[in-house]
Short mmCIF file of C-alpha atoms and ligand atoms in Angstrom, two decimals:
data_model
loop_
_atom_site.label_atom_id
_atom_site.label_comp_id
_atom_site.label_asym_id
_atom_site.label_seq_id
_atom_site.Cartn_x
_atom_site.Cartn_y
_atom_site.Cartn_z
CA UNK A 1 126.81 104.11 124.22
CA UNK A 2 123.32 105.19 125.52
CA UNK A 3 121.72 108.15 124.01
CA UNK A 4 119.68 109.50 127.09
CA UNK A 5 117.34 111.46 124.53
CA UNK A 6 115.99 108.04 123.22
CA UNK A 7 113.68 106.37 125.51
CA UNK A 8 113.02 103.53 123.28
CA UNK A 9 115.28 102.60 120.44
CA UNK A 10 114.16 99.69 117.88
CA UNK A 11 117.52 98.79 116.23
CA UNK A 12 117.32 96.69 112.60
CA UNK A 13 113.96 94.82 113.77
CA UNK A 14 112.57 92.11 111.42
CA UNK A 15 109.65 90.01 112.13
CA UNK A 16 108.80 86.77 110.24
CA UNK A 17 105.66 84.50 110.40
CA UNK A 18 105.64 81.55 108.79
CA UNK A 19 108.70 82.38 106.62
CA UNK A 20 106.70 85.72 105.40
CA UNK A 21 108.83 88.95 106.17
CA UNK A 22 106.24 91.45 108.11
CA UNK A 23 108.86 93.94 109.16
CA UNK A 24 111.95 94.57 107.27
CA UNK A 25 114.99 95.99 109.04
CA UNK A 26 112.92 98.82 111.29
CA UNK A 27 115.08 101.44 113.00
CA UNK A 28 113.15 103.95 114.86
CA UNK A 29 113.61 105.74 118.13
CA UNK A 30 111.27 107.38 120.28
CA UNK A 31 112.09 110.24 122.77
CA UNK A 32 110.69 111.07 126.41
CA UNK A 33 107.52 113.00 126.14
CA UNK A 34 107.18 112.33 122.31
CA UNK A 35 103.84 111.84 120.71
CA UNK A 36 104.89 109.37 118.02
CA UNK A 37 102.35 107.98 115.27
CA UNK A 38 103.10 104.79 113.10
CA UNK A 39 100.92 105.76 110.12
CA UNK A 40 100.31 103.25 106.94
CA UNK A 41 97.61 100.94 105.32
CA UNK A 42 96.22 98.25 107.02
CA UNK A 43 98.76 95.08 107.32
CA UNK A 44 101.67 97.40 106.98
CA UNK A 45 103.04 96.24 110.25
CA UNK A 46 101.96 98.94 112.70
CA UNK A 47 100.69 96.73 115.44
CA UNK A 48 103.59 94.13 114.99
CA UNK A 49 105.69 96.90 115.77
CA UNK A 50 103.64 98.13 118.69
CA UNK A 51 103.67 94.48 120.09
CA UNK A 52 107.05 94.10 120.15
CA UNK A 53 107.59 97.21 122.07
CA UNK A 54 104.76 96.00 124.35
CA UNK A 55 106.69 92.80 124.73
CA UNK A 56 103.68 90.64 123.14
CA UNK A 57 105.85 89.56 120.38
CA UNK A 58 109.52 88.94 119.90
CA UNK A 59 111.28 90.18 116.91
CA UNK A 60 112.97 87.39 114.64
CA UNK A 61 116.23 89.79 114.22
CA UNK A 62 117.22 93.12 116.07
CA UNK A 63 116.88 94.40 119.39
CA UNK A 64 114.61 96.81 121.58
CA UNK A 65 116.15 99.03 123.92
CA UNK A 66 114.59 101.00 126.66
CA UNK A 67 116.80 103.76 128.22
CA UNK A 68 119.52 102.23 126.72
CA UNK A 69 119.04 98.64 128.25
CA UNK A 70 118.23 95.55 126.31
CA UNK A 71 114.91 94.66 126.60
CA UNK A 72 114.15 92.63 123.37
CA UNK A 73 113.06 89.37 125.64
CA UNK A 74 111.78 90.97 129.06
CA UNK A 75 108.09 89.92 129.67
CA UNK A 76 105.36 92.60 129.13
CA UNK A 77 104.56 93.01 132.82
CA UNK A 78 108.25 94.04 133.42
CA UNK A 79 108.15 96.91 130.95
CA UNK A 80 107.40 100.34 132.08
CA UNK A 81 104.69 100.61 129.21
CA UNK A 82 100.92 100.25 129.11
CA UNK A 83 98.75 99.04 126.18
CA UNK A 84 95.25 100.63 124.84
CA UNK A 85 93.68 98.20 122.09
CA UNK A 86 90.93 99.25 120.16
CA UNK A 87 88.92 96.39 121.71
CA UNK A 88 89.71 97.68 124.75
CA UNK A 89 87.68 95.06 127.13
CA UNK A 90 86.65 96.47 130.34
CA UNK A 91 85.62 94.03 132.80
CA UNK A 92 81.78 93.84 132.47
CA UNK A 93 81.16 92.78 136.13
CA UNK A 94 82.97 95.88 137.56
CA UNK A 95 81.79 99.50 137.86
CA UNK A 96 83.91 102.26 136.37
CA UNK A 97 85.77 103.04 139.29
CA UNK A 98 86.86 99.19 139.93
CA UNK A 99 87.93 98.97 136.23
CA UNK A 100 90.28 101.95 136.89
CA UNK A 101 91.68 100.62 140.02
CA UNK A 102 92.23 97.30 138.85
CA UNK A 103 96.00 97.64 138.13
CA UNK A 104 96.42 99.29 141.51
CA UNK A 105 94.96 96.49 143.54
CA UNK A 106 97.13 94.04 141.71
CA UNK A 107 100.02 95.97 142.65
CA UNK A 108 98.99 96.26 146.28
CA UNK A 109 98.80 99.84 146.56
CA UNK A 110 96.94 100.84 149.82
CA UNK A 111 93.13 101.46 149.24
CA UNK A 112 92.89 105.19 150.56
CA UNK A 113 95.54 106.02 148.01
CA UNK A 114 93.92 104.00 145.44
CA UNK A 115 90.61 105.96 146.15
CA UNK A 116 92.42 109.15 145.84
CA UNK A 117 94.15 108.39 142.24
CA UNK A 118 90.98 106.92 140.85
CA UNK A 119 89.26 110.38 141.55
CA UNK A 120 92.21 112.27 140.09
CA UNK A 121 91.79 109.90 136.82
CA UNK A 122 87.65 110.25 136.67
CA UNK A 123 88.59 113.94 136.50
CA UNK A 124 91.25 113.71 133.96
CA UNK A 125 88.96 111.65 131.59
CA UNK A 126 85.95 113.84 132.05
CA UNK A 127 84.02 110.96 134.12
CA UNK A 128 83.54 112.75 137.52
CA UNK A 129 80.46 111.21 139.19
CA UNK A 130 80.63 108.23 137.03
CA UNK A 131 82.56 105.86 139.46
CA UNK A 132 79.87 103.71 140.40
CA UNK A 133 78.03 103.18 136.76
CA UNK A 134 78.49 99.83 135.28
CA UNK A 135 80.43 99.85 132.36
CA UNK A 136 77.80 98.38 130.26
CA UNK A 137 75.54 101.67 130.95
CA UNK A 138 78.11 103.90 129.33
CA UNK A 139 78.43 105.16 125.48
CA UNK A 140 81.27 103.85 123.34
CA UNK A 141 83.00 107.27 124.07
CA UNK A 142 82.81 106.84 127.74
CA UNK A 143 83.88 103.37 127.74
CA UNK A 144 86.90 104.40 126.04
CA UNK A 145 87.68 107.12 128.54
CA UNK A 146 87.54 104.44 131.34
CA UNK A 147 90.10 102.38 129.30
CA UNK A 148 92.25 105.63 129.17
CA UNK A 149 92.27 106.05 132.66
CA UNK A 150 92.56 102.34 133.45
CA UNK A 151 96.21 102.56 131.65
CA UNK A 152 97.06 106.07 132.91
CA UNK A 153 96.22 105.37 136.77
CA UNK A 154 99.63 102.85 136.41
CA UNK A 155 101.41 105.85 135.75
CA UNK A 156 103.20 104.16 132.56
CA UNK A 157 106.39 105.95 131.22
CA UNK A 158 104.87 104.97 127.70
CA UNK A 159 101.59 104.46 126.67
CA UNK A 160 101.20 102.20 123.60
CA UNK A 161 97.51 103.16 121.61
CA UNK A 162 96.45 100.64 118.75
CA UNK A 163 93.58 102.38 116.84
CA UNK A 164 92.11 103.39 120.10
CA UNK A 165 89.46 105.49 118.69
CA UNK A 166 88.57 103.19 115.63
CA UNK A 167 85.16 102.13 116.98
CA UNK A 168 83.94 105.66 117.48
CA UNK A 169 82.11 107.59 115.37
CA UNK A 170 83.88 110.42 113.45
CA UNK A 171 82.60 113.75 115.41
CA UNK A 172 83.46 111.50 119.02
CA UNK A 173 87.01 110.56 117.57
CA UNK A 174 87.79 114.39 116.78
CA UNK A 175 86.72 115.22 120.26
CA UNK A 176 89.03 112.49 121.62
CA UNK A 177 91.76 113.12 119.28
CA UNK A 178 92.22 116.55 121.03
CA UNK A 179 91.42 115.26 124.25
CA UNK A 180 94.14 112.38 124.30
CA UNK A 181 96.73 114.91 123.10
CA UNK A 182 95.83 117.34 125.88
CA UNK A 183 96.30 114.57 128.30
CA UNK A 184 99.73 113.50 126.71
CA UNK A 185 100.80 117.06 127.26
CA UNK A 186 99.69 117.49 130.83
CA UNK A 187 101.09 114.26 132.03
CA UNK A 188 104.30 113.84 130.18
CA UNK A 189 103.77 110.67 129.20
CA UNK A 190 105.24 109.41 125.77
CA UNK A 191 102.71 107.88 123.49
CA UNK A 192 103.15 105.60 120.70
CA UNK A 193 99.87 105.70 118.56
CA UNK A 194 99.05 103.46 115.66
CA UNK A 195 96.49 104.61 112.96
CA UNK A 196 95.68 104.38 109.35
CA UNK A 197 94.10 107.62 109.23
CA UNK A 198 96.36 110.26 108.18
CA UNK A 199 94.40 113.05 109.50
CA UNK A 200 94.52 111.74 112.88
CA UNK A 201 98.20 111.16 112.63
CA UNK A 202 98.65 114.95 111.32
CA UNK A 203 96.57 116.31 114.05
CA UNK A 204 97.93 114.49 117.29
CA UNK A 205 101.50 113.77 116.57
CA UNK A 206 104.95 115.49 117.16
CA UNK A 207 106.42 112.85 114.93
CA UNK A 208 104.77 110.69 112.07
CA UNK A 209 106.29 107.51 111.10
CA UNK A 210 104.86 106.45 107.74
CA UNK A 211 105.26 102.63 106.90
CA UNK A 212 104.10 100.38 103.93
CA UNK A 213 104.70 96.72 103.46
CA UNK A 214 106.77 96.03 106.58
CA UNK A 215 109.29 99.06 105.87
CA UNK A 216 109.67 102.57 107.31
CA UNK A 217 109.26 105.26 104.48
CA UNK A 218 109.50 108.40 106.22
CA UNK A 219 109.86 109.63 109.79
CA UNK A 220 109.20 113.43 110.17
CA UNK A 221 106.88 116.17 111.82
CA UNK A 222 103.53 116.48 110.27
CA UNK A 223 104.46 119.26 108.49
CA UNK A 224 107.64 117.50 107.12
CA UNK A 225 105.80 114.63 105.69
CA UNK A 226 103.07 116.69 104.21
CA UNK A 227 105.05 119.32 102.68
CA UNK A 228 107.99 117.02 101.85
CA UNK A 229 106.85 113.51 101.28
CA UNK A 230 109.96 111.55 100.24
CA UNK A 231 108.12 109.60 97.45
CA UNK A 232 104.80 109.38 95.55
CA UNK A 233 103.24 106.81 97.98
CA UNK A 234 103.84 109.17 100.92
CA UNK A 235 102.45 112.14 99.09
CA UNK A 236 99.36 110.09 98.10
CA UNK A 237 98.65 108.51 101.48
CA UNK A 238 99.12 111.77 103.35
CA UNK A 239 96.68 114.11 101.74
CA UNK A 240 95.62 114.11 98.20
CA UNK A 241 98.10 114.34 95.33
CA UNK A 242 98.39 114.95 91.71
CA UNK A 243 101.16 112.45 90.55
CA UNK A 244 102.79 112.60 87.25
CA UNK A 245 105.60 111.08 85.49
CA UNK A 246 108.04 113.87 84.27
CA UNK A 247 111.64 114.41 83.18
CA UNK A 248 114.00 116.73 85.25
CA UNK A 249 115.89 118.70 82.40
CA UNK A 250 118.28 120.25 84.51
CA UNK A 251 118.55 122.03 87.96
CA UNK A 252 115.28 123.87 88.57
CA UNK A 253 113.62 122.68 85.23
CA UNK A 254 111.42 119.89 84.81
CA UNK A 255 109.17 118.73 81.84
CA UNK A 256 105.94 117.18 82.32
CA UNK A 257 102.28 117.57 80.65
CA UNK A 258 104.26 118.36 77.46
CA UNK A 259 105.69 121.76 79.12
CA UNK A 260 108.74 122.82 80.77
CA UNK A 261 108.15 124.13 84.53
CA UNK A 262 110.50 126.05 86.78
CA UNK A 263 110.83 124.22 90.07
CA UNK A 264 113.01 124.74 93.02
CA UNK A 265 114.53 121.27 93.20
CA UNK A 266 118.17 120.58 92.36
CA UNK A 267 120.66 117.72 92.22
CA UNK A 268 118.45 115.17 90.14
CA UNK A 269 121.15 115.61 87.24
CA UNK A 270 119.94 115.76 83.45
CA UNK A 271 117.36 114.41 81.81
CA UNK A 272 116.21 112.14 84.62
CA UNK A 273 113.23 110.36 85.01
CA UNK A 274 111.17 111.70 88.12
CA UNK A 275 107.67 111.50 89.95
CA UNK A 276 106.03 115.07 89.84
CA UNK A 277 103.55 115.74 92.95
CA UNK A 278 101.37 118.71 93.22
CA UNK A 279 98.67 119.16 95.66
CA UNK A 280 95.22 120.03 94.60
CA UNK A 281 95.10 123.31 96.49
CA UNK A 282 98.32 124.36 94.80
CA UNK A 283 97.43 124.50 91.54
CA UNK A 284 95.63 128.19 90.32
CA UNK A 285 93.06 128.14 87.75
CA UNK A 286 93.58 131.46 85.59
CA UNK A 287 92.35 132.96 82.36
CA UNK A 288 92.97 130.63 79.52
CA UNK A 289 96.08 132.81 78.14
CA UNK A 290 97.69 133.48 81.17
CA UNK A 291 98.08 129.65 82.36
CA UNK A 292 101.32 127.34 81.59
CA UNK A 293 98.56 124.59 80.86
CA UNK A 294 94.99 124.74 79.30
CA UNK A 295 92.20 122.42 79.94
CA UNK A 296 88.56 121.95 80.44
CA UNK A 297 86.50 121.34 83.56
CA UNK A 298 85.02 118.26 83.47
CA UNK A 299 83.62 117.72 86.73
CA UNK A 300 82.87 119.85 89.87
CA UNK A 301 82.20 118.50 93.57
CA UNK A 302 81.40 120.67 96.48
CA UNK A 303 83.38 119.29 99.49
CA UNK A 304 82.12 121.74 102.46
CA UNK A 305 85.06 124.23 102.44
CA UNK A 306 86.27 124.01 98.66
CA UNK A 307 85.48 122.98 95.41
CA UNK A 308 87.04 119.97 93.89
CA UNK A 309 87.13 120.37 90.21
CA UNK A 310 88.74 117.69 87.60
CA UNK A 311 90.27 119.47 84.79
CA UNK A 312 90.98 117.56 81.73
CA UNK A 313 94.07 118.91 79.95
CA UNK A 314 94.51 116.28 77.01
CA UNK A 315 96.34 113.30 78.14
CA UNK A 316 96.41 114.56 81.93
CA UNK A 317 93.87 115.14 84.17
CA UNK A 318 94.39 117.59 87.15
CA UNK A 319 92.34 117.54 90.66
CA UNK A 320 92.19 121.05 91.83
CA UNK A 321 90.77 122.39 95.04
CA UNK A 322 89.49 126.10 95.16
CA UNK A 323 86.98 128.16 96.91
CA UNK A 324 85.91 129.50 93.44
CA UNK A 325 83.71 127.46 91.12
CA UNK A 326 84.04 127.13 87.83
CA UNK A 327 81.32 125.68 85.32
CA UNK A 328 81.75 122.14 83.97
CA UNK A 329 82.65 122.88 80.44
CA UNK A 330 84.59 126.01 80.76
CA UNK A 331 88.11 126.34 79.13
CA UNK A 332 90.49 127.33 81.81
CA UNK A 333 94.23 127.92 82.24
CA UNK A 334 96.07 126.30 84.89
CA UNK A 335 99.24 127.91 86.78
CA UNK A 336 101.66 126.43 89.19
CA UNK A 337 104.26 128.21 90.90
CA UNK A 338 107.76 126.60 91.08
CA UNK A 339 107.85 126.31 94.85
CA UNK A 340 104.62 123.81 94.30
CA UNK A 341 106.05 121.64 92.08
CA UNK A 342 107.57 118.74 94.33
CA UNK A 343 110.11 116.46 92.34
CA UNK A 344 110.69 112.88 93.76
CA UNK A 345 112.81 109.95 92.92
CA UNK A 346 110.49 107.29 91.14
CA UNK A 347 109.36 104.39 93.23
CA UNK A 348 111.83 101.47 92.17
CA UNK A 349 110.00 98.93 89.88
CA UNK A 350 110.38 96.00 92.18
CA UNK A 351 108.33 98.16 94.50
CA UNK A 352 105.69 99.01 92.08
CA UNK A 353 103.12 97.46 94.17
CA UNK A 354 103.80 100.24 96.61
CA UNK A 355 102.19 102.52 93.98
CA UNK A 356 99.57 104.73 95.06
CA UNK A 357 96.04 102.95 94.22
CA UNK A 358 93.22 102.99 96.59
CA UNK A 359 95.37 103.17 99.11
CA UNK A 360 93.27 105.42 101.47
CA UNK A 361 91.15 102.92 102.80
CA UNK A 362 88.48 103.00 105.43
CA UNK A 363 87.46 106.22 106.94
CA UNK A 364 88.36 108.85 104.43
CA UNK A 365 87.78 112.27 105.91
CA UNK A 366 86.74 115.11 103.63
P1 ADP B 401 98.72 96.87 110.72
O1 ADP B 401 98.82 97.02 112.30
O2 ADP B 401 99.68 97.82 110.06
O3 ADP B 401 97.37 96.57 110.03
P2 ADP B 401 100.12 94.11 111.40
O4 ADP B 401 101.29 94.46 112.12
O5 ADP B 401 98.78 93.94 112.32
O6 ADP B 401 99.56 95.38 110.33
O7 ADP B 401 100.31 92.91 110.54
C1 ADP B 401 101.35 92.78 109.52
C2 ADP B 401 101.13 91.65 108.65
O8 ADP B 401 101.71 90.55 109.68
C3 ADP B 401 99.99 91.32 108.26
O9 ADP B 401 100.26 90.80 106.68
C4 ADP B 401 99.56 90.40 108.86
O10 ADP B 401 98.68 89.53 108.28
C5 ADP B 401 100.59 89.54 109.67
N1 ADP B 401 100.37 88.95 110.88
C6 ADP B 401 100.35 89.78 112.03
N2 ADP B 401 100.22 88.94 113.05
C7 ADP B 401 100.33 87.60 112.48
C8 ADP B 401 100.43 86.64 113.17
N3 ADP B 401 100.23 86.18 114.62
N4 ADP B 401 100.64 85.38 112.55
C9 ADP B 401 101.09 85.43 111.00
N5 ADP B 401 100.85 86.67 110.58
C10 ADP B 401 100.66 88.01 111.14
#
């Protein structure tokens, strides 16, 4: 049964290399015109998933459907998909316009038509007037735009982008994020984007797919995965979190840090072990006698927009973001409203390596 909402449909995809499972039962569909991002730490299987969709790899198990048809074994050039890699390898001996025109020449498009399309692409990526430049005379950002134009001129139905902005500096990367998003909206092309940068994923995507160790942990809108992470790994990977073990005493009542807190979650049963996740911006610093917990300000760091404070409350520490600074050594109260206490099932013991620990590697953005 073809579901026309689904442009690409990965069903039960597994991939093994040398008897090691790098993708485990991936189920994912991508709708027409959707901007979908695969997000996860390095080595979690994002690129492999992308390469399976592009046709550069074949799954060990499972099928890839495109508009309902099985394309699992179709070679890359027969797929209506184009790929932009991080190392986008422009042809150094060709100028900008010939780089962009390359695919069109191969497809034997008449040269007058190619010329028109190249001009349109140069406009689109903001490189009007650069057609005759040699590509080695361009900045990294400009080269990236040429790579994007070279892919888009073929009017792919789907564009696969593997960390395409990874080589750019932070400021340029942020500009290009917005620009890519604008192009995607304007052209109505489906984008599948790979990144390990959570901020990039939240900024650009309609849908974020959080992966770890060859599995999909959560699929949702940026707001879903930020506000309602399915477990503490996702919570920690998507933004910063305080994570504590606790006991769900009954519906809407949880115990941690030696206190009982009203919360909004239900259905966990009685006296069940749970993980408690609280965002640093969701804890209020109040007077000592007005707080649910009391503690001492241990450290203060100015982060540009807010202060990050570590509050020591006996055996637990709380990371708090606030625009109001407290001096180190100050005794304070902490208050958390029920809505801001997120209750999650603990990650099963066999997946303990999944637990958050130095997972936000690389370019952390603050
Ligand atoms: P990501 O894109 O999330 O960084 P990859 O999909 O590149 O992750 O890799 C997932 C896992 O598969 C890694 O452990 C990687 O070492 C392994 N892997 C990827 N390609 C190959 C290959 N051609 N041969 C053997 N192992 C591979």
